[in-house]
Amino acid sequence: MSGKPILHYFNGRGRMECIRWLLAAAGVEFEEKFIEKPEDLDKLKNDGSLMFQQVPMVEIDGMKLVQTRAILNYIATKYNLYGKDIKERALIDMYSEGVADLGEMIMLFPLSPPAEKDAKLTLIREKTTNRYLPAFENVLKSHGQDYLVGNKLSRADIHLVELLYDVEELDPSLLANFPLLKALKARVSNLPTVKKFLQPGSQRKPPTDEKKIEEARKVFKF
Amino acid sequence: MSGKPILHYFNGRGRMECIRWLLAAAGVEFEEKFIEKPEDLDKLKNDGSLMFQQVPMVEIDGMKLVQTRAILNYIATKYNLYGKDIKERALIDMYSEGVADLGEMIMLFPLSPPAEKDAKLTLIREKTTNRYLPAFENVLKSHGQDYLVGNKLSRADIHLVELLYDVEELDPSLLANFPLLKGLKTRVSNLPAVKKFLQPGSQRKPPMDEKGLEEAKRIFRIK
């Protein structure tokens, strides 16, 4: 037993990637057990390891935690990335949930029926440039500080920067009119732990391609 | 200024109902400003009151909080319904998120296209009886205590009991094989603050009917 958290998921981004980012940014080493075929998932289910028969699941500190937000909340609290008091936590949660809403659209986009793809992409672009990025740019503008909350790195900055990389992969021009967000992205990317995670060979997963989607469909039976 | 939290939403359950339940169970009085037409929502947007142009929004302690989970987390922490330490919080979060997953399916069900409704209902029934209710019944069985976490009422119990009422409205027979969940539902329903909320005339909202659905679609401009 290494004492390191163990992440159970398939070998792709999906709903585990934000957890990888947060652990990496916190400087926490972790192991991964990849679910490669349906039988691997069945085994976890039959072991009673998955409270709702679903992954992500993270073994950490003697617990087998499922549900992405439960896992993120635990990690953020344990590694002091969740603000200094209840009001900072409220802001961090509000911002993190906004990031999650756009992140969910982007994550599910490859799964949309071909006939709906154009409309979905247009919607994502529109929400990105008209709703989400302006909201976060305005937060940074309002206080002029280096980080979203409390003048200190928090999970909100990590989640947002991960999202900015996803947006950039979709279309770099979407970031064009957001100088403070671009600066946050550069600043966070230069933190030693994040810089390491962004380098080739890290546990960061590549963008999800057709092949990866087919693999996920097979493993998760959808 | 009354100092009470002010809830901004339309006059229906939707994504605000779990917040009403939690405030009520915590014994916190709150006010509601109902969005009755698209212009009401536009006004909130133009005021800059909605960080992501969406409701629910709750004015509380000088903040205009949006995002259901941010609001719930704040209320749960403030009123000591979030466990005593980080590990209890982890369990509470895990359970609350499971409740939210099934709750989301039930909430969105009335919006599904007519052709998909039968299949969706079958899926909800199946997940209720095979995945979610057994998971929570097993938690209670595992420790034999009155509440899900730490032998003390927490938000997890409130969210779960709200869900059990929703399941019961869908089909009471779904609760048949879950004696410990039925015990929890009764126990929590008898707490004075919850009992009051469950009585007619409270701020608890009725189930969504066709009329309410049309109103919501109109206000939120959903097709």
PDB file of N, CA and C in Angstrom, chain A residues 58-66 70-71 73-75 77-78, chain B residues 82-95 148-150 154 156:
ATOM      1  N   VAL A  58     -12.326   6.999  -6.361  1.00  0.00           N
ATOM      2  CA  VAL A  58     -10.969   7.263  -5.884  1.00  0.00           C
ATOM      3  C   VAL A  58     -10.800   6.645  -4.504  1.00  0.00           C
ATOM      4  N   GLU A  59      -9.796   5.787  -4.390  1.00  0.00           N
ATOM      5  CA  GLU A  59      -9.436   5.242  -3.079  1.00  0.00           C
ATOM      6  C   GLU A  59      -8.510   6.258  -2.425  1.00  0.00           C
ATOM      7  N   ILE A  60      -8.923   6.802  -1.306  1.00  0.00           N
ATOM      8  CA  ILE A  60      -8.119   7.822  -0.634  1.00  0.00           C
ATOM      9  C   ILE A  60      -8.397   7.792   0.853  1.00  0.00           C
ATOM     10  N   ASP A  61      -7.353   7.759   1.641  1.00  0.00           N
ATOM     11  CA  ASP A  61      -7.470   7.800   3.105  1.00  0.00           C
ATOM     12  C   ASP A  61      -8.475   6.783   3.638  1.00  0.00           C
ATOM     13  N   GLY A  62      -8.392   5.571   3.118  1.00  0.00           N
ATOM     14  CA  GLY A  62      -9.243   4.499   3.614  1.00  0.00           C
ATOM     15  C   GLY A  62     -10.665   4.504   3.091  1.00  0.00           C
ATOM     16  N   MET A  63     -10.990   5.457   2.219  1.00  0.00           N
ATOM     17  CA  MET A  63     -12.354   5.527   1.676  1.00  0.00           C
ATOM     18  C   MET A  63     -12.335   5.145   0.196  1.00  0.00           C
ATOM     19  N   LYS A  64     -13.474   4.645  -0.278  1.00  0.00           N
ATOM     20  CA  LYS A  64     -13.672   4.455  -1.715  1.00  0.00           C
ATOM     21  C   LYS A  64     -14.737   5.473  -2.116  1.00  0.00           C
ATOM     22  N   LEU A  65     -14.268   6.650  -2.507  1.00  0.00           N
ATOM     23  CA  LEU A  65     -15.180   7.747  -2.795  1.00  0.00           C
ATOM     24  C   LEU A  65     -15.629   7.713  -4.248  1.00  0.00           C
ATOM     25  N   VAL A  66     -16.937   7.861  -4.442  1.00  0.00           N
ATOM     26  CA  VAL A  66     -17.473   8.065  -5.779  1.00  0.00           C
ATOM     27  C   VAL A  66     -18.166   9.413  -5.795  1.00  0.00           C
ATOM     28  N   ALA A  70     -17.900  15.001  -4.723  1.00  0.00           N
ATOM     29  CA  ALA A  70     -17.494  14.547  -3.389  1.00  0.00           C
ATOM     30  C   ALA A  70     -15.974  14.394  -3.353  1.00  0.00           C
ATOM     31  N   ILE A  71     -15.431  13.826  -4.418  1.00  0.00           N
ATOM     32  CA  ILE A  71     -13.986  13.622  -4.504  1.00  0.00           C
ATOM     33  C   ILE A  71     -13.256  14.961  -4.571  1.00  0.00           C
ATOM     34  N   ASN A  73     -14.319  17.943  -3.596  1.00  0.00           N
ATOM     35  CA  ASN A  73     -14.459  18.690  -2.342  1.00  0.00           C
ATOM     36  C   ASN A  73     -13.472  18.183  -1.299  1.00  0.00           C
ATOM     37  N   TYR A  74     -13.305  16.860  -1.236  1.00  0.00           N
ATOM     38  CA  TYR A  74     -12.396  16.266  -0.249  1.00  0.00           C
ATOM     39  C   TYR A  74     -10.954  16.687  -0.522  1.00  0.00           C
ATOM     40  N   ILE A  75     -10.554  16.565  -1.783  1.00  0.00           N
ATOM     41  CA  ILE A  75      -9.180  16.918  -2.148  1.00  0.00           C
ATOM     42  C   ILE A  75      -8.917  18.402  -1.902  1.00  0.00           C
ATOM     43  N   THR A  77     -10.374  20.444   0.174  1.00  0.00           N
ATOM     44  CA  THR A  77     -10.307  20.736   1.602  1.00  0.00           C
ATOM     45  C   THR A  77      -8.989  20.247   2.191  1.00  0.00           C
ATOM     46  N   LYS A  78      -8.644  19.015   1.857  1.00  0.00           N
ATOM     47  CA  LYS A  78      -7.440  18.410   2.444  1.00  0.00           C
ATOM     48  C   LYS A  78      -6.191  19.201   2.086  1.00  0.00           C
TER      49      LYS A  78
ATOM     50  N   TYR B  82     -23.548  19.809   7.863  1.00  0.00           N
ATOM     51  CA  TYR B  82     -22.565  19.320   6.904  1.00  0.00           C
ATOM     52  C   TYR B  82     -21.502  18.454   7.579  1.00  0.00           C
ATOM     53  N   GLY B  83     -21.880  17.802   8.695  1.00  0.00           N
ATOM     54  CA  GLY B  83     -20.934  16.890   9.325  1.00  0.00           C
ATOM     55  C   GLY B  83     -19.938  17.615  10.209  1.00  0.00           C
ATOM     56  N   LYS B  84     -19.132  16.820  10.933  1.00  0.00           N
ATOM     57  CA  LYS B  84     -18.225  17.427  11.900  1.00  0.00           C
ATOM     58  C   LYS B  84     -16.787  17.533  11.397  1.00  0.00           C
ATOM     59  N   ASP B  85     -16.457  16.835  10.312  1.00  0.00           N
ATOM     60  CA  ASP B  85     -15.093  16.904   9.808  1.00  0.00           C
ATOM     61  C   ASP B  85     -15.056  16.528   8.332  1.00  0.00           C
ATOM     62  N   ILE B  86     -13.849  16.530   7.787  1.00  0.00           N
ATOM     63  CA  ILE B  86     -13.672  16.344   6.351  1.00  0.00           C
ATOM     64  C   ILE B  86     -14.181  14.991   5.869  1.00  0.00           C
ATOM     65  N   LYS B  87     -14.024  13.953   6.695  1.00  0.00           N
ATOM     66  CA  LYS B  87     -14.466  12.628   6.245  1.00  0.00           C
ATOM     67  C   LYS B  87     -15.982  12.493   6.274  1.00  0.00           C
ATOM     68  N   GLU B  88     -16.604  13.114   7.291  1.00  0.00           N
ATOM     69  CA  GLU B  88     -18.077  13.085   7.310  1.00  0.00           C
ATOM     70  C   GLU B  88     -18.603  13.880   6.120  1.00  0.00           C
ATOM     71  N   ARG B  89     -17.926  15.000   5.804  1.00  0.00           N
ATOM     72  CA  ARG B  89     -18.355  15.792   4.651  1.00  0.00           C
ATOM     73  C   ARG B  89     -18.256  14.976   3.368  1.00  0.00           C
ATOM     74  N   ALA B  90     -17.215  14.150   3.267  1.00  0.00           N
ATOM     75  CA  ALA B  90     -17.050  13.335   2.062  1.00  0.00           C
ATOM     76  C   ALA B  90     -18.227  12.375   1.899  1.00  0.00           C
ATOM     77  N   LEU B  91     -18.624  11.736   2.974  1.00  0.00           N
ATOM     78  CA  LEU B  91     -19.761  10.820   2.906  1.00  0.00           C
ATOM     79  C   LEU B  91     -21.032  11.593   2.570  1.00  0.00           C
ATOM     80  N   ILE B  92     -21.220  12.734   3.248  1.00  0.00           N
ATOM     81  CA  ILE B  92     -22.412  13.546   2.995  1.00  0.00           C
ATOM     82  C   ILE B  92     -22.461  13.980   1.532  1.00  0.00           C
ATOM     83  N   ASP B  93     -21.321  14.384   1.001  1.00  0.00           N
ATOM     84  CA  ASP B  93     -21.279  14.783  -0.409  1.00  0.00           C
ATOM     85  C   ASP B  93     -21.588  13.613  -1.333  1.00  0.00           C
ATOM     86  N   MET B  94     -20.995  12.463  -1.053  1.00  0.00           N
ATOM     87  CA  MET B  94     -21.209  11.289  -1.899  1.00  0.00           C
ATOM     88  C   MET B  94     -22.696  10.940  -1.919  1.00  0.00           C
ATOM     89  N   TYR B  95     -23.326  10.917  -0.748  1.00  0.00           N
ATOM     90  CA  TYR B  95     -24.738  10.584  -0.673  1.00  0.00           C
ATOM     91  C   TYR B  95     -25.590  11.673  -1.346  1.00  0.00           C
ATOM     92  N   LEU B 148     -27.987   9.178   8.298  1.00  0.00           N
ATOM     93  CA  LEU B 148     -27.037   8.609   7.344  1.00  0.00           C
ATOM     94  C   LEU B 148     -25.583   8.734   7.811  1.00  0.00           C
ATOM     95  N   VAL B 149     -25.233   9.895   8.392  1.00  0.00           N
ATOM     96  CA  VAL B 149     -23.826  10.162   8.704  1.00  0.00           C
ATOM     97  C   VAL B 149     -23.656  10.671  10.130  1.00  0.00           C
ATOM     98  N   GLY B 150     -22.762  10.050  10.868  1.00  0.00           N
ATOM     99  CA  GLY B 150     -22.350  10.599  12.148  1.00  0.00           C
ATOM    100  C   GLY B 150     -23.417  10.616  13.218  1.00  0.00           C
ATOM    101  N   SER B 154     -28.090  15.516   9.013  1.00  0.00           N
ATOM    102  CA  SER B 154     -27.274  16.335   8.130  1.00  0.00           C
ATOM    103  C   SER B 154     -28.080  16.607   6.869  1.00  0.00           C
ATOM    104  N   ALA B 156     -27.624  15.444   4.087  1.00  0.00           N
ATOM    105  CA  ALA B 156     -27.834  14.205   3.330  1.00  0.00           C
ATOM    106  C   ALA B 156     -29.199  13.601   3.652  1.00  0.00           C
TER     107      ALA B 156
END
